[in-house]
CSV table of C-alpha atoms in Angstrom, one decimal:
chain,number,residue,atom,x,y,z
A,1,UNK,CA,18.5,-7.4,-5.8
A,2,UNK,CA,17.6,-5.4,-8.7
A,3,UNK,CA,13.9,-4.3,-9.7
A,4,UNK,CA,12.3,-4.3,-13.1
A,5,UNK,CA,12.7,-0.5,-13.1
A,6,UNK,CA,16.3,-0.7,-12.6
A,7,UNK,CA,16.7,-3.2,-15.7
A,8,UNK,CA,14.7,-0.6,-17.7
A,9,UNK,CA,17.0,2.3,-16.7
A,10,UNK,CA,19.9,0.1,-17.6
A,11,UNK,CA,18.5,-0.5,-20.9
A,12,UNK,CA,17.6,3.2,-21.3
A,13,UNK,CA,21.1,4.1,-20.5
A,14,UNK,CA,22.5,1.6,-22.9
A,15,UNK,CA,24.3,-0.5,-20.4
A,16,UNK,CA,22.5,-3.6,-21.5
A,17,UNK,CA,20.6,-4.3,-24.7
A,18,UNK,CA,16.8,-4.9,-24.7
A,19,UNK,CA,17.6,-8.5,-26.0
A,20,UNK,CA,19.7,-9.0,-22.9
A,21,UNK,CA,17.3,-7.7,-20.7
A,22,UNK,CA,14.6,-9.9,-22.3
A,23,UNK,CA,16.7,-12.8,-22.0
A,24,UNK,CA,17.6,-12.0,-18.3
A,25,UNK,CA,13.9,-12.1,-17.6
A,26,UNK,CA,13.3,-15.3,-19.2
A,27,UNK,CA,16.1,-17.0,-17.5
A,28,UNK,CA,14.8,-15.6,-13.9
A,29,UNK,CA,11.2,-16.8,-14.9
A,30,UNK,CA,12.4,-20.3,-15.8
A,31,UNK,CA,14.4,-20.6,-12.5
A,32,UNK,CA,11.4,-19.5,-10.5
A,33,UNK,CA,8.9,-21.3,-12.7
A,34,UNK,CA,6.7,-18.0,-12.5
A,35,UNK,CA,6.5,-15.1,-14.7
A,36,UNK,CA,8.2,-11.8,-13.5
A,37,UNK,CA,5.1,-9.9,-13.5
A,38,UNK,CA,3.4,-12.4,-11.1
A,39,UNK,CA,6.2,-11.7,-8.5
A,40,UNK,CA,4.8,-8.3,-7.7
A,41,UNK,CA,8.2,-6.9,-7.1
A,42,UNK,CA,8.9,-3.4,-5.5
A,43,UNK,CA,12.1,-1.8,-4.3
A,44,UNK,CA,12.5,-1.7,-0.5
A,45,UNK,CA,16.0,-2.5,0.1
A,46,UNK,CA,19.0,-1.8,-2.3
A,47,UNK,CA,21.6,-3.2,0.5
A,48,UNK,CA,22.0,-3.4,4.0
A,49,UNK,CA,23.1,0.0,4.2
A,50,UNK,CA,19.5,1.0,3.5
A,51,UNK,CA,18.7,-0.3,6.9
A,52,UNK,CA,21.6,1.3,8.4
A,53,UNK,CA,20.8,4.7,7.0
A,54,UNK,CA,17.1,4.3,7.8
A,55,UNK,CA,18.0,3.7,11.7
A,56,UNK,CA,20.3,6.8,11.4
A,57,UNK,CA,17.5,9.0,9.9
A,58,UNK,CA,14.8,7.7,12.4
A,59,UNK,CA,17.2,8.8,15.5
A,60,UNK,CA,17.8,12.2,13.9
A,61,UNK,CA,14.5,13.0,12.8
A,62,UNK,CA,13.2,11.9,16.1
A,63,UNK,CA,15.5,14.1,18.0
A,64,UNK,CA,15.0,17.1,15.7
A,65,UNK,CA,11.1,16.9,16.1
A,66,UNK,CA,11.4,16.5,19.7
A,67,UNK,CA,13.7,19.6,20.3
A,68,UNK,CA,11.6,21.7,18.0
A,69,UNK,CA,8.2,20.5,19.7
A,70,UNK,CA,10.1,21.5,23.1
A,71,UNK,CA,10.8,24.8,21.9
A,72,UNK,CA,7.4,25.8,20.0
A,73,UNK,CA,4.9,22.9,19.1
A,74,UNK,CA,4.6,24.0,15.3
A,75,UNK,CA,8.3,24.1,15.1
A,76,UNK,CA,8.6,20.4,15.8
A,77,UNK,CA,6.6,19.3,12.7
A,78,UNK,CA,8.2,22.1,10.6
A,79,UNK,CA,11.8,21.0,11.4
A,80,UNK,CA,11.0,17.3,10.8
A,81,UNK,CA,9.4,18.2,7.1
A,82,UNK,CA,12.4,20.6,6.2
A,83,UNK,CA,15.0,18.2,7.4
A,84,UNK,CA,13.4,15.2,5.7
A,85,UNK,CA,13.3,17.3,2.5
A,86,UNK,CA,17.1,18.1,2.7
A,87,UNK,CA,17.7,14.6,3.5
A,88,UNK,CA,15.7,13.4,0.5
A,89,UNK,CA,18.0,15.7,-1.7
A,90,UNK,CA,20.9,13.4,-1.0
A,91,UNK,CA,19.6,10.1,-0.1
A,92,UNK,CA,16.7,10.0,-2.7
A,93,UNK,CA,17.8,12.0,-5.6
A,94,UNK,CA,21.6,11.4,-5.5
A,95,UNK,CA,21.9,8.1,-3.8
A,96,UNK,CA,18.6,6.4,-4.8
A,97,UNK,CA,18.3,4.4,-1.6
A,98,UNK,CA,14.8,2.7,-1.4
A,99,UNK,CA,14.0,2.3,2.3
A,100,UNK,CA,15.4,5.8,3.4
A,101,UNK,CA,13.4,7.3,0.7
A,102,UNK,CA,10.1,5.8,2.0
A,103,UNK,CA,10.8,6.9,5.5
A,104,UNK,CA,11.9,10.6,4.3
A,105,UNK,CA,8.4,10.8,2.3
A,106,UNK,CA,6.5,9.6,5.3
A,107,UNK,CA,8.5,11.9,7.7
A,108,UNK,CA,8.1,14.8,5.5
A,109,UNK,CA,4.3,14.3,5.1
A,110,UNK,CA,3.9,13.6,8.7
A,111,UNK,CA,5.8,16.6,9.5
A,112,UNK,CA,3.7,19.1,7.3
A,113,UNK,CA,0.6,17.8,9.2
A,114,UNK,CA,2.4,18.0,12.6
A,115,UNK,CA,3.0,21.5,11.8
A,116,UNK,CA,-0.5,22.7,11.5
A,117,UNK,CA,-1.7,20.4,14.3
A,118,UNK,CA,1.0,22.0,16.4
A,119,UNK,CA,-0.2,25.3,15.5
A,120,UNK,CA,-3.7,24.6,16.5
A,121,UNK,CA,-2.6,23.2,19.9
A,122,UNK,CA,-0.7,26.4,20.5
A,123,UNK,CA,-3.6,28.7,19.7
A,124,UNK,CA,-5.8,26.6,21.9
A,125,UNK,CA,-9.0,27.3,20.2
A,126,UNK,CA,-12.3,26.1,21.1
A,127,UNK,CA,-14.4,25.3,18.1
A,128,UNK,CA,-17.7,23.0,17.5
A,129,UNK,CA,-16.8,19.3,16.4
A,130,UNK,CA,-18.0,20.1,12.9
A,131,UNK,CA,-15.7,23.0,12.6
A,132,UNK,CA,-13.0,20.7,13.9
A,133,UNK,CA,-13.8,18.2,11.4
A,134,UNK,CA,-13.4,21.0,8.8
A,135,UNK,CA,-10.2,22.2,9.9
A,136,UNK,CA,-8.8,18.6,9.9
A,137,UNK,CA,-10.2,18.2,6.3
A,138,UNK,CA,-7.9,21.4,5.5
A,139,UNK,CA,-4.9,20.0,7.2
A,140,UNK,CA,-5.3,16.6,5.0
A,141,UNK,CA,-5.7,18.7,1.9
A,142,UNK,CA,-2.6,20.8,2.6
A,143,UNK,CA,-0.7,17.5,3.3
A,144,UNK,CA,-2.0,15.9,0.1
A,145,UNK,CA,-0.5,19.1,-1.7
A,146,UNK,CA,2.7,18.7,0.1
A,147,UNK,CA,3.0,15.2,-1.2
A,148,UNK,CA,2.4,16.4,-4.6
A,149,UNK,CA,5.3,18.7,-4.4
A,150,UNK,CA,7.3,16.0,-3.0
A,151,UNK,CA,6.3,13.7,-5.9
A,152,UNK,CA,7.1,16.5,-8.5
A,153,UNK,CA,10.8,16.7,-7.0
A,154,UNK,CA,11.8,13.2,-5.9
A,155,UNK,CA,9.2,10.7,-7.5
A,156,UNK,CA,9.2,8.1,-5.0
A,157,UNK,CA,6.6,5.4,-5.8
A,158,UNK,CA,4.9,5.5,-2.3
A,159,UNK,CA,4.3,9.3,-2.7
A,160,UNK,CA,1.2,8.9,-4.9
A,161,UNK,CA,-0.3,6.6,-2.2
A,162,UNK,CA,0.2,8.8,0.6
A,163,UNK,CA,-1.5,11.8,-1.3
A,164,UNK,CA,-4.4,9.6,-2.2
A,165,UNK,CA,-4.7,8.5,1.5
A,166,UNK,CA,-4.6,12.4,2.6
A,167,UNK,CA,-7.4,13.2,-0.1
A,168,UNK,CA,-9.7,10.5,1.4
A,169,UNK,CA,-9.0,11.7,4.7
A,170,UNK,CA,-10.0,15.3,3.3
A,171,UNK,CA,-13.0,14.1,1.8
A,172,UNK,CA,-14.1,12.1,5.1
A,173,UNK,CA,-13.3,15.0,7.3
A,174,UNK,CA,-15.0,17.4,5.1
A,175,UNK,CA,-18.2,15.5,4.6
A,176,UNK,CA,-18.4,14.8,8.3
A,177,UNK,CA,-17.9,18.5,9.2
A,178,UNK,CA,-20.1,20.1,6.5
A,179,UNK,CA,-23.1,17.7,6.8
A,180,UNK,CA,-22.8,17.0,10.5
A,181,UNK,CA,-22.5,13.3,10.2
A,182,UNK,CA,-21.7,10.8,12.8
A,183,UNK,CA,-18.7,8.6,13.5
A,184,UNK,CA,-20.3,5.8,11.7
A,185,UNK,CA,-20.4,7.6,8.4
A,186,UNK,CA,-16.6,7.6,8.2
A,187,UNK,CA,-17.1,3.7,7.2
A,188,UNK,CA,-19.0,4.2,4.0
A,189,UNK,CA,-16.8,7.3,3.1
A,190,UNK,CA,-13.8,5.5,3.7
A,191,UNK,CA,-15.2,2.6,1.6
A,192,UNK,CA,-16.0,4.8,-1.4
A,193,UNK,CA,-12.6,6.1,-1.2
A,194,UNK,CA,-11.0,3.1,-1.0
A,195,UNK,CA,-12.7,1.8,-4.2
A,196,UNK,CA,-11.5,5.3,-5.9
A,197,UNK,CA,-8.0,4.6,-4.7
A,198,UNK,CA,-8.3,1.0,-6.1
A,199,UNK,CA,-9.5,2.5,-9.5
A,200,UNK,CA,-6.5,4.8,-9.5
A,201,UNK,CA,-4.2,1.8,-8.8
A,202,UNK,CA,-5.7,0.0,-11.5
A,203,UNK,CA,-5.1,3.0,-13.8
A,204,UNK,CA,-1.3,3.0,-13.1
A,205,UNK,CA,-1.4,-0.9,-13.4
A,206,UNK,CA,-3.0,-0.8,-16.8
A,207,UNK,CA,-0.6,1.8,-18.0
A,208,UNK,CA,2.5,-0.9,-17.3
A,209,UNK,CA,0.8,-4.4,-17.8
A,210,UNK,CA,4.3,-6.1,-18.1
A,211,UNK,CA,5.4,-4.2,-14.7
A,212,UNK,CA,8.8,-3.1,-15.9
A,213,UNK,CA,8.8,0.6,-14.7
A,214,UNK,CA,8.1,2.9,-11.8
A,215,UNK,CA,4.3,3.0,-12.7
A,216,UNK,CA,4.1,-0.6,-11.5
A,217,UNK,CA,5.9,0.3,-8.1
A,218,UNK,CA,3.2,3.3,-7.8
A,219,UNK,CA,0.4,0.8,-8.3
A,220,UNK,CA,1.8,-1.5,-5.9
A,221,UNK,CA,1.6,1.0,-3.1
A,222,UNK,CA,-1.7,2.2,-4.1
A,223,UNK,CA,-3.1,-1.3,-4.0
A,224,UNK,CA,-1.6,-1.6,-0.5
A,225,UNK,CA,-3.3,1.8,0.5
A,226,UNK,CA,-6.6,0.7,-1.2
A,227,UNK,CA,-6.9,-2.6,0.5
A,228,UNK,CA,-7.4,-1.5,4.1
A,229,UNK,CA,-9.5,1.1,3.0
A,230,UNK,CA,-12.1,-1.3,1.3
A,231,UNK,CA,-11.6,-4.4,3.6
A,232,UNK,CA,-11.9,-2.7,7.0
A,233,UNK,CA,-15.1,-0.6,6.8
A,234,UNK,CA,-16.9,-3.4,5.1
A,235,UNK,CA,-16.1,-5.8,8.0
A,236,UNK,CA,-16.7,-3.0,10.5
A,237,UNK,CA,-20.1,-2.6,9.1
A,238,UNK,CA,-20.8,-6.1,9.2
A,239,UNK,CA,-20.1,-6.0,12.9
A,240,UNK,CA,-17.4,-8.7,12.7
A,241,UNK,CA,-15.6,-7.3,15.7
A,242,UNK,CA,-18.6,-6.8,17.9
A,243,UNK,CA,-18.2,-10.2,19.7
A,244,UNK,CA,-21.4,-11.7,18.2
A,245,UNK,CA,-20.0,-13.6,15.1
A,246,UNK,CA,-22.6,-16.1,14.4
A,247,UNK,CA,-22.6,-19.1,11.7
A,248,UNK,CA,-24.3,-16.8,9.1
A,249,UNK,CA,-22.0,-13.8,9.7
A,250,UNK,CA,-18.8,-16.0,9.7
A,251,UNK,CA,-19.8,-17.7,6.5
A,252,UNK,CA,-20.4,-14.3,4.8
A,253,UNK,CA,-17.0,-13.1,6.0
A,254,UNK,CA,-15.5,-16.1,4.3
A,255,UNK,CA,-17.5,-15.6,1.2
A,256,UNK,CA,-16.3,-12.1,0.9
A,257,UNK,CA,-12.8,-13.3,1.4
A,258,UNK,CA,-13.4,-15.5,-1.6
A,259,UNK,CA,-14.5,-12.6,-3.5
A,260,UNK,CA,-11.4,-10.6,-2.5
A,261,UNK,CA,-9.4,-13.8,-3.7
A,262,UNK,CA,-10.9,-13.7,-6.9
A,263,UNK,CA,-10.2,-10.0,-7.5
A,264,UNK,CA,-6.6,-10.5,-6.3
A,265,UNK,CA,-6.0,-13.1,-8.6
A,266,UNK,CA,-7.6,-11.2,-11.6
A,267,UNK,CA,-5.4,-7.9,-10.9
A,268,UNK,CA,-2.4,-10.1,-9.6
A,269,UNK,CA,-2.3,-7.9,-6.3
A,270,UNK,CA,-2.2,-9.9,-2.9
A,271,UNK,CA,-2.8,-6.5,-0.8
A,272,UNK,CA,-6.4,-7.1,-0.5
A,273,UNK,CA,-6.0,-10.7,0.8
A,274,UNK,CA,-3.5,-9.6,3.5
A,275,UNK,CA,-5.7,-6.6,4.6
A,276,UNK,CA,-8.8,-8.7,5.2
A,277,UNK,CA,-7.0,-11.6,6.7
A,278,UNK,CA,-7.3,-10.6,10.3
A,279,UNK,CA,-11.2,-10.4,9.8
A,280,UNK,CA,-11.2,-14.0,8.2
A,281,UNK,CA,-9.3,-15.6,10.9
A,282,UNK,CA,-11.5,-13.9,13.6
A,283,UNK,CA,-14.6,-15.2,11.8
A,284,UNK,CA,-13.2,-18.6,11.4
A,285,UNK,CA,-12.1,-18.7,15.2
A,286,UNK,CA,-15.8,-17.9,15.9
A,287,UNK,CA,-17.2,-20.4,13.7
A,288,UNK,CA,-15.0,-23.3,14.9
A,289,UNK,CA,-15.7,-22.3,18.5
A,290,UNK,CA,-19.4,-22.8,17.7
A,291,UNK,CA,-18.8,-26.3,16.9
A,292,UNK,CA,-17.6,-27.2,20.3
A,293,UNK,CA,-13.9,-27.3,19.4
A,294,UNK,CA,-13.1,-24.4,22.0
A,295,UNK,CA,-9.7,-25.6,23.2
A,296,UNK,CA,-8.3,-26.3,19.7
A,297,UNK,CA,-10.3,-23.4,18.0
A,298,UNK,CA,-7.1,-21.0,17.5
A,299,UNK,CA,-4.9,-23.9,16.4
A,300,UNK,CA,-7.5,-25.2,13.8
A,301,UNK,CA,-8.1,-21.7,12.6
A,302,UNK,CA,-4.5,-21.3,11.8
A,303,UNK,CA,-4.1,-24.6,10.1
A,304,UNK,CA,-7.2,-23.9,8.1
A,305,UNK,CA,-6.4,-20.6,6.8
A,306,UNK,CA,-2.6,-21.1,6.7
A,307,UNK,CA,-3.0,-24.2,4.4
A,308,UNK,CA,-5.4,-22.2,2.2
A,309,UNK,CA,-3.0,-19.4,1.8
A,310,UNK,CA,0.0,-21.8,1.1
A,311,UNK,CA,-2.4,-23.5,-1.5
A,312,UNK,CA,-3.1,-20.3,-3.0
A,313,UNK,CA,0.6,-19.3,-3.2
A,314,UNK,CA,1.7,-22.5,-4.7
A,315,UNK,CA,-0.9,-22.6,-7.4
A,316,UNK,CA,-1.3,-19.0,-7.8
A,317,UNK,CA,-0.3,-18.9,-11.5
A,318,UNK,CA,-2.7,-21.8,-12.5
A,319,UNK,CA,-5.4,-20.3,-10.5
A,320,UNK,CA,-4.8,-16.9,-11.9
A,321,UNK,CA,-4.9,-18.3,-15.5
A,322,UNK,CA,-8.3,-19.9,-14.8
A,323,UNK,CA,-9.6,-16.6,-13.3
A,324,UNK,CA,-8.5,-14.4,-16.2
A,325,UNK,CA,-9.8,-16.6,-18.8
A,326,UNK,CA,-13.4,-16.2,-17.2
A,327,UNK,CA,-13.3,-12.3,-17.6
A,328,UNK,CA,-13.4,-12.4,-21.5
A,329,UNK,CA,-12.3,-9.1,-23.2
A,330,UNK,CA,-10.9,-7.7,-19.8
A,331,UNK,CA,-7.9,-9.9,-19.8
A,332,UNK,CA,-6.1,-7.7,-22.3
A,333,UNK,CA,-6.3,-4.8,-19.5
A,334,UNK,CA,-4.8,-7.1,-17.0
A,335,UNK,CA,-1.3,-8.4,-16.2
A,336,UNK,CA,-0.4,-11.1,-18.9
A,337,UNK,CA,-0.2,-14.5,-17.6
A,338,UNK,CA,2.4,-15.7,-19.8
A,339,UNK,CA,5.8,-17.3,-18.1
A,340,UNK,CA,8.3,-15.8,-20.7
A,341,UNK,CA,9.1,-12.3,-21.8
A,342,UNK,CA,9.0,-11.7,-25.5
A,343,UNK,CA,12.5,-10.8,-26.8
């Protein structure tokens, strides 16, 4: 399977003409009866060899990390980070393999963080909780800087999302440590961070409305990172998982899910719906139980939500056209709704 960025690279290299690329997109859109922009494509696999290499990398990096940790705790993370960078020089820069590149980025960022955490464990220093929070904020900040260096070298789309998450963690840990806030303060901070990541995702999205370049892939991963940072704090603060979902709270959760659906249709991204799905399932389950259908509550919940999601999937393009029409001038900054690509 070839992504939009692959087609654009082929056009840039002169392998195919822009007219041929547009004709190919139109042909594919006609077969799917959906615009390419609505497919929300991203490259995860370039072939089965990606899976083969990914398994080999996981085994190798796992062994390297374990051996290094046994020798000295900081060495485990440092060895993984260094190895991941070296592997990326071949599998990312030269072979351009999708799944291995994602795994190597995550291994590099995790290795950088593990190096600092391993150092703290080896030093075995006893500090107050606020100081510990500030230290963890520093760990997250250094990890964010490391992901920036990785982006400059390899430009793997998921890297920007990983750096954004590290910056949100930096802000949360720093605020908790500096102001002495309790654990419950993490949720509104995470929500604010999630909204910031969502805004960043939209910035990348707006720069590539047709979703033909790597910028669209970067936006995809940012939306995927922003969605749980938005959904989970909201539902946690509503007390959805406190085993006291009454009818009013369940209806509020379902109402919020409809708002998320509206936003997802407007920006043509489904991540927010997926991240909040567990909460709406739980709320619907509690609501159906209160009607007396205890034995069938799980089955009825799955049927109702599954049917709603299938309906949304089937009529996504028609519903999105309606939603975008309601947004007036904003539609010119959102992905287009046409089904054909101009030649």
